[in-house]
Amino acid sequence: MNTTRLMVLIWIVLLSWGTAGCNAQENQSQGAQDAPRSAAKSENKPNLRYEDDTLSVRIVMRTPDQLTAFYLGRGFNQAAIAHILETCFITPIVHNKTFDVLWLRLDDWRFTRGDTPIPRLKRDYWPAHWTDAGLPLAHQATFGWTLLPEERDLRPDEGAGGSVVIPRQDRPFTLTMRFHTGADKQGPVKTVVFEDLQCTANPS
Amino acid sequence: MHSQSILALTLGLAWLLLSSAAAVTLPKGILKLDGRPAPPLVLQNMDGERWDLSESRGHWVLVHFWATWCGPCRKEMPTLQAILPQLDPKKMELAIINTAESEDTVFSFLAAVAPDIVPLMDTDGQVTERWQPRGLPASFFVDPDGRLRYLALGGRPWDTPPYLNFIKGLANQ
């Protein structure tokens, strides 16, 4: 093989290497979308899943029995569990499918019924209740790890799951999730809407 | 002569590009950190022995946070058990830290899936809070100077070639 052919071969290899990186960038831009997307309902049941090129979201609604079994099994006392059962636990599992940062920021999410906002019970809601219940520090720590983080820069292929808490509701409500994208949050904002969610009762 | 110079330049450039790409290639889900000093970590293990991260200077330490109630942690733990015999603790030490659970809970789980692992017990969860993992499980790689160098996002299959080779590569640096 002469010198010229060898150089051509090397440059072909190098250019192929670069092209692989470009494809990744293309996928990234295809994944970002502006328009709000609703998780479609079927047969009057709320759809608890959403997925596109940008992200996937799955929502689990915890029944009082499930919450009791989980926290009782971790040694929580009855007083603490009583406080938990006064509320409604929504457990989203979010997965970043882009090649960039997807921002999970709970203050960008809205719980509403019609035009009426439903306030979220943030982490600072709990310490007074734990003091009232005499819940040990270890259990408070465990509880904290079962909640979704307030803010997380989800990296490519990273997921996060945990509970978000609102006051117990007896009627359906809507959860609108907004996700900023890009390391500097300057990318397109992704919006996903889950309608007709309900705080789950124990099966009768 | 001219074409030989261009060939040498091309080869040099190719070597630079390929070697720099290889240097930053990490297994999926491993993040490079900024090398800030690792937070203090002094705990007792389940046998009651004290363990202090600051006494592990001179070799790498994989600091792993987990709990039995966390599904990905349960799936990952057998892979840590699998790599344990393959690592020289003088080069890569494993610090497996249970977050805020009782000894009974931890023992009954580990006895079944990872009998050789003696976990450190963060009984009130405060050490975990100080380390601020992004969630459970979380694995930090602390370098021989006590600095945070890498973070594994979530559970990883440590006993598979990309991850095992990564760990062995660090240990043999």
GROMACS .gro file of C-alpha atoms in nm:
model
  377
    1MET     CA    1   0.000   0.000   0.000
    2ASN     CA    2   0.152   0.335  -0.097
    3THR     CA    3   0.162   0.639   0.129
    4THR     CA    4  -0.128   0.822  -0.034
    5ARG     CA    5  -0.364   0.523  -0.005
    6LEU     CA    6  -0.267   0.473   0.357
    7MET     CA    7  -0.348   0.838   0.437
    8VAL     CA    8  -0.684   0.813   0.259
    9LEU     CA    9  -0.768   0.502   0.462
   10ILE     CA   10  -0.679   0.674   0.789
   11TRP     CA   11  -0.892   0.978   0.705
   12ILE     CA   12  -1.189   0.755   0.615
   13VAL     CA   13  -1.163   0.592   0.960
   14LEU     CA   14  -1.139   0.930   1.132
   15LEU     CA   15  -1.434   1.075   0.940
   16SER     CA   16  -1.646   0.770   1.020
   17TRP     CA   17  -1.566   0.825   1.388
   18GLY     CA   18  -1.686   1.184   1.366
   19THR     CA   19  -2.007   1.088   1.188
   20ALA     CA   20  -2.109   0.857   1.474
   21GLY     CA   21  -2.099   1.157   1.709
   22CYS     CA   22  -2.313   1.365   1.472
   23ASN     CA   23  -2.585   1.102   1.469
   24ALA     CA   24  -2.605   1.128   1.845
   25GLN     CA   25  -2.656   1.505   1.817
   26GLU     CA   26  -2.934   1.453   1.563
   27ASN     CA   27  -3.114   1.218   1.796
   28GLN     CA   28  -3.086   1.476   2.071
   29SER     CA   29  -3.253   1.751   1.871
   30GLN     CA   30  -3.526   1.518   1.750
   31GLY     CA   31  -3.602   1.428   2.108
   32ALA     CA   32  -3.690   1.781   2.223
   33GLN     CA   33  -4.045   1.898   2.159
   34ASP     CA   34  -4.236   2.206   2.260
   35ALA     CA   35  -4.604   2.118   2.241
   36PRO     CA   36  -4.772   1.974   2.552
   37ARG     CA   37  -4.844   1.605   2.514
   38SER     CA   38  -5.126   1.433   2.694
   39ALA     CA   39  -5.108   1.079   2.811
   40ALA     CA   40  -5.411   0.944   2.623
   41LYS     CA   41  -5.698   0.792   2.817
   42SER     CA   42  -5.860   0.464   2.730
   43GLU     CA   43  -6.204   0.340   2.839
   44ASN     CA   44  -6.240   0.620   3.095
   45LYS     CA   45  -5.930   0.505   3.280
   46PRO     CA   46  -5.645   0.753   3.308
   47ASN     CA   47  -5.336   0.654   3.118
   48LEU     CA   48  -5.051   0.631   3.362
   49ARG     CA   49  -4.775   0.603   3.102
   50TYR     CA   50  -4.619   0.843   2.855
   51GLU     CA   51  -4.324   0.787   2.623
   52ASP     CA   52  -4.162   0.960   2.328
   53ASP     CA   53  -3.809   1.021   2.200
   54THR     CA   54  -3.734   1.259   2.488
   55LEU     CA   55  -3.852   1.081   2.798
   56SER     CA   56  -4.071   0.815   2.947
   57VAL     CA   57  -4.294   0.866   3.250
   58ARG     CA   58  -4.483   0.600   3.441
   59ILE     CA   59  -4.711   0.692   3.730
   60VAL     CA   60  -4.804   0.464   4.016
   61MET     CA   61  -5.085   0.568   4.251
   62ARG     CA   62  -5.032   0.413   4.596
   63THR     CA   63  -5.329   0.276   4.788
   64PRO     CA   64  -5.352   0.333   5.165
   65ASP     CA   65  -5.289  -0.039   5.219
   66GLN     CA   66  -4.973  -0.028   5.005
   67LEU     CA   67  -4.844   0.275   5.192
   68THR     CA   68  -4.921   0.118   5.528
   69ALA     CA   69  -4.753  -0.210   5.435
   70PHE     CA   70  -4.442  -0.037   5.300
   71TYR     CA   71  -4.380   0.199   5.591
   72LEU     CA   72  -4.497  -0.044   5.863
   73GLY     CA   73  -4.252  -0.293   5.716
   74ARG     CA   74  -3.976  -0.032   5.758
   75GLY     CA   75  -4.062   0.007   6.127
   76PHE     CA   76  -4.268   0.328   6.107
   77ASN     CA   77  -4.506   0.371   6.400
   78GLN     CA   78  -4.884   0.399   6.371
   79ALA     CA   79  -4.886   0.774   6.441
   80ALA     CA   80  -4.649   0.838   6.151
   81ILE     CA   81  -4.850   0.615   5.921
   82ALA     CA   82  -5.168   0.801   6.021
   83HIS     CA   83  -5.005   1.124   5.900
   84ILE     CA   84  -4.905   0.958   5.573
   85LEU     CA   85  -5.259   0.830   5.514
   86GLU     CA   86  -5.399   1.183   5.542
   87THR     CA   87  -5.224   1.255   5.212
   88CYS     CA   88  -5.214   1.127   4.855
   89PHE     CA   89  -4.895   0.969   4.718
   90ILE     CA   90  -4.829   0.990   4.345
   91THR     CA   91  -4.518   0.802   4.236
   92PRO     CA   92  -4.378   0.902   3.895
   93ILE     CA   93  -4.083   0.719   3.743
   94VAL     CA   94  -3.911   0.948   3.492
   95HIS     CA   95  -3.643   0.836   3.246
   96ASN     CA   96  -3.434   1.073   3.035
   97LYS     CA   97  -3.405   0.934   2.682
   98THR     CA   98  -3.219   1.231   2.531
   99PHE     CA   99  -2.845   1.277   2.488
  100ASP     CA  100  -2.862   1.593   2.699
  101VAL     CA  101  -2.973   1.701   3.046
  102LEU     CA  102  -3.346   1.674   3.126
  103TRP     CA  103  -3.441   1.879   3.431
  104LEU     CA  104  -3.669   1.719   3.686
  105ARG     CA  105  -3.782   2.016   3.897
  106LEU     CA  106  -4.094   1.965   4.104
  107ASP     CA  107  -4.169   2.338   4.123
  108ASP     CA  108  -4.223   2.321   3.746
  109TRP     CA  109  -4.504   2.069   3.794
  110ARG     CA  110  -4.866   2.168   3.861
  111PHE     CA  111  -5.150   1.977   4.024
  112THR     CA  112  -5.486   2.130   3.931
  113ARG     CA  113  -5.858   2.065   3.916
  114GLY     CA  114  -6.001   2.287   3.647
  115ASP     CA  115  -5.840   2.624   3.706
  116THR     CA  116  -5.784   2.559   4.074
  117PRO     CA  117  -5.432   2.471   4.181
  118ILE     CA  118  -5.376   2.193   4.433
  119PRO     CA  119  -5.077   2.273   4.654
  120ARG     CA  120  -4.801   2.018   4.673
  121LEU     CA  121  -4.686   1.904   5.017
  122LYS     CA  122  -4.314   1.971   5.001
  123ARG     CA  123  -4.040   1.821   5.214
  124ASP     CA  124  -4.076   2.092   5.478
  125TYR     CA  125  -4.432   1.972   5.547
  126TRP     CA  126  -4.309   1.656   5.719
  127PRO     CA  127  -4.064   1.739   6.005
  128ALA     CA  128  -4.335   1.880   6.236
  129HIS     CA  129  -4.547   1.571   6.175
  130TRP     CA  130  -4.251   1.342   6.246
  131THR     CA  131  -4.181   1.525   6.570
  132ASP     CA  132  -4.547   1.487   6.662
  133ALA     CA  133  -4.532   1.115   6.583
  134GLY     CA  134  -4.196   1.063   6.757
  135LEU     CA  135  -4.048   0.914   6.439
  136PRO     CA  136  -3.676   0.829   6.475
  137LEU     CA  137  -3.418   1.004   6.256
  138ALA     CA  138  -3.342   0.682   6.067
  139HIS     CA  139  -3.702   0.649   5.957
  140GLN     CA  140  -3.717   1.016   5.865
  141ALA     CA  141  -3.413   0.958   5.644
  142THR     CA  142  -3.574   0.653   5.483
  143PHE     CA  143  -3.890   0.855   5.418
  144GLY     CA  144  -3.685   1.128   5.252
  145TRP     CA  145  -3.527   0.879   5.013
  146THR     CA  146  -3.871   0.753   4.906
  147LEU     CA  147  -3.966   1.102   4.781
  148LEU     CA  148  -3.871   1.236   4.440
  149PRO     CA  149  -3.587   1.489   4.462
  150GLU     CA  150  -3.699   1.852   4.442
  151GLU     CA  151  -3.458   1.912   4.155
  152ARG     CA  152  -3.238   1.679   3.954
  153ASP     CA  153  -3.042   1.727   3.633
  154LEU     CA  154  -3.119   1.390   3.481
  155ARG     CA  155  -2.825   1.285   3.264
  156PRO     CA  156  -2.861   1.083   2.944
  157ASP     CA  157  -3.022   0.747   3.023
  158GLU     CA  158  -3.068   0.841   3.390
  159GLY     CA  159  -3.398   0.778   3.565
  160ALA     CA  160  -3.552   0.887   3.891
  161GLY     CA  161  -3.849   0.749   4.078
  162GLY     CA  162  -4.014   0.848   4.402
  163SER     CA  163  -4.326   0.993   4.550
  164VAL     CA  164  -4.479   1.337   4.518
  165VAL     CA  165  -4.740   1.420   4.781
  166ILE     CA  166  -5.057   1.632   4.777
  167PRO     CA  167  -5.346   1.657   5.026
  168ARG     CA  168  -5.587   1.366   4.985
  169GLN     CA  169  -5.840   1.436   4.706
  170ASP     CA  170  -6.185   1.284   4.658
  171ARG     CA  171  -6.219   1.399   4.296
  172PRO     CA  172  -6.000   1.358   3.985
  173PHE     CA  173  -5.718   1.602   3.919
  174THR     CA  174  -5.461   1.686   3.652
  175LEU     CA  175  -5.084   1.672   3.679
  176THR     CA  176  -4.892   1.890   3.433
  177MET     CA  177  -4.520   1.813   3.422
  178ARG     CA  178  -4.282   2.061   3.262
  179PHE     CA  179  -3.923   1.965   3.195
  180HIS     CA  180  -3.652   2.208   3.092
  181THR     CA  181  -3.379   2.065   2.874
  182GLY     CA  182  -3.011   2.136   2.824
  183ALA     CA  183  -2.740   2.178   3.085
  184ASP     CA  184  -2.822   2.551   3.108
  185LYS     CA  185  -3.201   2.491   3.092
  186GLN     CA  186  -3.213   2.688   2.768
  187GLY     CA  187  -3.335   2.400   2.549
  188PRO     CA  188  -3.699   2.344   2.451
  189VAL     CA  189  -3.940   2.289   2.740
  190LYS     CA  190  -4.113   1.952   2.737
  191THR     CA  191  -4.466   1.936   2.879
  192VAL     CA  192  -4.655   1.617   2.963
  193VAL     CA  193  -5.011   1.619   3.101
  194PHE     CA  194  -5.176   1.341   3.298
  195GLU     CA  195  -5.552   1.394   3.332
  196ASP     CA  196  -5.814   1.237   3.557
  197LEU     CA  197  -5.571   1.108   3.814
  198GLN     CA  198  -5.733   0.989   4.135
  199CYS     CA  199  -5.602   0.925   4.483
  200THR     CA  200  -5.644   0.551   4.504
  201ALA     CA  201  -5.867   0.388   4.764
  202ASN     CA  202  -5.816   0.036   4.892
  203PRO     CA  203  -5.983  -0.224   4.670
  204SER     CA  204  -6.319  -0.320   4.821
  205MET     CA  205   0.988   1.366   0.175
  206HIS     CA  206   0.686   1.595   0.162
  207SER     CA  207   0.438   1.305   0.153
  208GLN     CA  208   0.627   1.133   0.438
  209SER     CA  209   0.584   1.445   0.653
  210ILE     CA  210   0.212   1.453   0.579
  211LEU     CA  211   0.187   1.082   0.665
  212ALA     CA  212   0.367   1.138   0.995
  213LEU     CA  213   0.138   1.432   1.074
  214THR     CA  214  -0.171   1.228   0.984
  215LEU     CA  215  -0.060   0.933   1.195
  216GLY     CA  216   0.016   1.163   1.487
  217LEU     CA  217  -0.323   1.330   1.461
  218ALA     CA  218  -0.498   0.994   1.435
  219TRP     CA  219  -0.315   0.866   1.743
  220LEU     CA  220  -0.405   1.180   1.938
  221LEU     CA  221  -0.773   1.166   1.843
  222LEU     CA  222  -0.814   0.795   1.907
  223SER     CA  223  -0.621   0.794   2.235
  224SER     CA  224  -0.811   1.096   2.371
  225ALA     CA  225  -1.141   0.931   2.276
  226ALA     CA  226  -1.037   0.612   2.453
  227ALA     CA  227  -0.932   0.806   2.764
  228VAL     CA  228  -1.280   0.954   2.815
  229THR     CA  229  -1.474   0.639   2.729
  230LEU     CA  230  -1.660   0.536   3.041
  231PRO     CA  231  -1.915   0.257   3.084
  232LYS     CA  232  -2.277   0.363   3.047
  233GLY     CA  233  -2.406   0.558   3.347
  234ILE     CA  234  -2.065   0.649   3.492
  235LEU     CA  235  -2.014   1.023   3.543
  236LYS     CA  236  -1.677   1.190   3.585
  237LEU     CA  237  -1.671   1.414   3.893
  238ASP     CA  238  -1.466   1.724   3.962
  239GLY     CA  239  -1.226   1.571   4.212
  240ARG     CA  240  -1.350   1.756   4.518
  241PRO     CA  241  -1.252   1.595   4.852
  242ALA     CA  242  -1.481   1.314   4.962
  243PRO     CA  243  -1.697   1.400   5.265
  244PRO     CA  244  -1.601   1.240   5.597
  245LEU     CA  245  -1.710   0.879   5.634
  246VAL     CA  246  -1.666   0.705   5.968
  247LEU     CA  247  -1.903   0.418   6.043
  248GLN     CA  248  -1.916   0.082   6.215
  249ASN     CA  249  -1.969  -0.231   6.013
  250MET     CA  250  -2.222  -0.497   6.104
  251ASP     CA  251  -1.956  -0.675   6.311
  252GLY     CA  252  -1.911  -0.360   6.519
  253GLU     CA  253  -1.571  -0.266   6.371
  254ARG     CA  254  -1.497   0.102   6.301
  255TRP     CA  255  -1.413   0.203   5.944
  256ASP     CA  256  -1.277   0.545   5.843
  257LEU     CA  257  -1.241   0.650   5.479
  258SER     CA  258  -0.949   0.877   5.568
  259GLU     CA  259  -0.747   0.566   5.657
  260SER     CA  260  -0.787   0.433   5.302
  261ARG     CA  261  -0.549   0.676   5.136
  262GLY     CA  262  -0.321   0.519   4.875
  263HIS     CA  263  -0.584   0.308   4.701
  264TRP     CA  264  -0.925   0.347   4.537
  265VAL     CA  265  -1.246   0.300   4.732
  266LEU     CA  266  -1.587   0.223   4.585
  267VAL     CA  267  -1.834   0.385   4.828
  268HIS     CA  268  -2.178   0.234   4.766
  269PHE     CA  269  -2.505   0.347   4.928
  270TRP     CA  270  -2.807   0.117   4.929
  271ALA     CA  271  -3.117   0.000   5.115
  272THR     CA  272  -3.316  -0.324   5.103
  273TRP     CA  273  -3.643  -0.147   5.017
  274CYS     CA  274  -3.495  -0.008   4.695
  275GLY     CA  275  -3.558  -0.237   4.396
  276PRO     CA  276  -3.251  -0.142   4.189
  277CYS     CA  277  -3.033  -0.191   4.500
  278ARG     CA  278  -3.164  -0.546   4.544
  279LYS     CA  279  -3.091  -0.624   4.180
  280GLU     CA  280  -2.742  -0.476   4.194
  281MET     CA  281  -2.616  -0.630   4.518
  282PRO     CA  282  -2.540  -0.978   4.374
  283THR     CA  283  -2.315  -0.815   4.114
  284LEU     CA  284  -2.111  -0.652   4.390
  285GLN     CA  285  -2.085  -0.989   4.564
  286ALA     CA  286  -1.965  -1.137   4.232
  287ILE     CA  287  -1.678  -0.891   4.185
  288LEU     CA  288  -1.565  -0.892   4.548
  289PRO     CA  289  -1.329  -1.194   4.512
  290GLN     CA  290  -1.183  -1.046   4.193
  291LEU     CA  291  -1.059  -0.726   4.357
  292ASP     CA  292  -0.745  -0.674   4.561
  293PRO     CA  293  -0.861  -0.467   4.862
  294LYS     CA  294  -0.517  -0.304   4.873
  295LYS     CA  295  -0.596  -0.152   4.531
  296MET     CA  296  -0.977  -0.123   4.526
  297GLU     CA  297  -1.170  -0.141   4.850
  298LEU     CA  298  -1.548  -0.174   4.868
  299ALA     CA  299  -1.735   0.030   5.131
  300ILE     CA  300  -2.095  -0.092   5.117
  301ILE     CA  301  -2.311   0.139   5.325
  302ASN     CA  302  -2.664   0.055   5.427
  303THR     CA  303  -2.882   0.362   5.468
  304ALA     CA  304  -3.091   0.378   5.786
  305GLU     CA  305  -3.206   0.018   5.827
  306SER     CA  306  -3.189  -0.227   6.114
  307GLU     CA  307  -2.927  -0.502   6.139
  308ASP     CA  308  -3.200  -0.768   6.122
  309THR     CA  309  -3.335  -0.631   5.794
  310VAL     CA  310  -2.989  -0.600   5.640
  311PHE     CA  311  -2.864  -0.937   5.762
  312SER     CA  312  -3.166  -1.130   5.638
  313PHE     CA  313  -3.127  -0.979   5.291
  314LEU     CA  314  -2.749  -1.006   5.254
  315ALA     CA  315  -2.730  -1.358   5.392
  316ALA     CA  316  -2.928  -1.472   5.090
  317VAL     CA  317  -2.771  -1.270   4.807
  318ALA     CA  318  -2.431  -1.139   4.920
  319PRO     CA  319  -2.303  -1.339   5.218
  320ASP     CA  320  -1.942  -1.215   5.186
  321ILE     CA  321  -2.033  -0.847   5.212
  322VAL     CA  322  -2.003  -0.694   5.559
  323PRO     CA  323  -2.186  -0.364   5.527
  324LEU     CA  324  -2.119  -0.039   5.707
  325MET     CA  325  -2.428   0.070   5.899
  326ASP     CA  326  -2.543   0.430   5.861
  327THR     CA  327  -2.800   0.369   6.131
  328ASP     CA  328  -2.955   0.716   6.136
  329GLY     CA  329  -2.898   0.794   5.768
  330GLN     CA  330  -2.698   1.107   5.840
  331VAL     CA  331  -2.376   1.001   5.664
  332THR     CA  332  -2.578   0.930   5.350
  333GLU     CA  333  -2.737   1.275   5.379
  334ARG     CA  334  -2.392   1.433   5.397
  335TRP     CA  335  -2.276   1.253   5.082
  336GLN     CA  336  -2.587   1.364   4.893
  337PRO     CA  337  -2.612   1.075   4.647
  338ARG     CA  338  -2.851   1.139   4.356
  339GLY     CA  339  -3.068   0.855   4.483
  340LEU     CA  340  -3.032   0.496   4.597
  341PRO     CA  341  -2.837   0.302   4.495
  342ALA     CA  342  -2.535   0.524   4.432
  343SER     CA  343  -2.169   0.437   4.389
  344PHE     CA  344  -1.886   0.688   4.426
  345PHE     CA  345  -1.526   0.615   4.327
  346VAL     CA  346  -1.280   0.782   4.565
  347ASP     CA  347  -0.924   0.806   4.438
  348PRO     CA  348  -0.609   0.728   4.639
  349ASP     CA  349  -0.590   1.095   4.748
  350GLY     CA  350  -0.940   1.088   4.893
  351ARG     CA  351  -1.107   1.276   4.608
  352LEU     CA  352  -1.438   1.200   4.435
  353ARG     CA  353  -1.356   1.098   4.077
  354TYR     CA  354  -1.657   0.907   3.939
  355LEU     CA  355  -2.022   0.846   4.021
  356ALA     CA  356  -2.236   0.560   3.896
  357LEU     CA  357  -2.594   0.664   3.826
  358GLY     CA  358  -2.834   0.412   3.978
  359GLY     CA  359  -2.771   0.039   3.979
  360ARG     CA  360  -2.508  -0.102   3.744
  361PRO     CA  361  -2.416  -0.460   3.645
  362TRP     CA  362  -2.070  -0.450   3.801
  363ASP     CA  363  -1.990  -0.809   3.709
  364THR     CA  364  -2.015  -0.745   3.333
  365PRO     CA  365  -1.699  -0.672   3.129
  366PRO     CA  366  -1.741  -0.294   3.074
  367TYR     CA  367  -1.784  -0.223   3.444
  368LEU     CA  368  -1.544  -0.485   3.575
  369ASN     CA  369  -1.275  -0.366   3.333
  370PHE     CA  370  -1.339  -0.008   3.439
  371ILE     CA  371  -1.294  -0.097   3.807
  372LYS     CA  372  -0.987  -0.308   3.741
  373GLY     CA  373  -0.846  -0.028   3.526
  374LEU     CA  374  -0.877   0.216   3.817
  375ALA     CA  375  -0.732  -0.034   4.063
  376ASN     CA  376  -0.427  -0.090   3.845
  377GLN     CA  377  -0.352   0.278   3.785
   0.00000   0.00000   0.00000
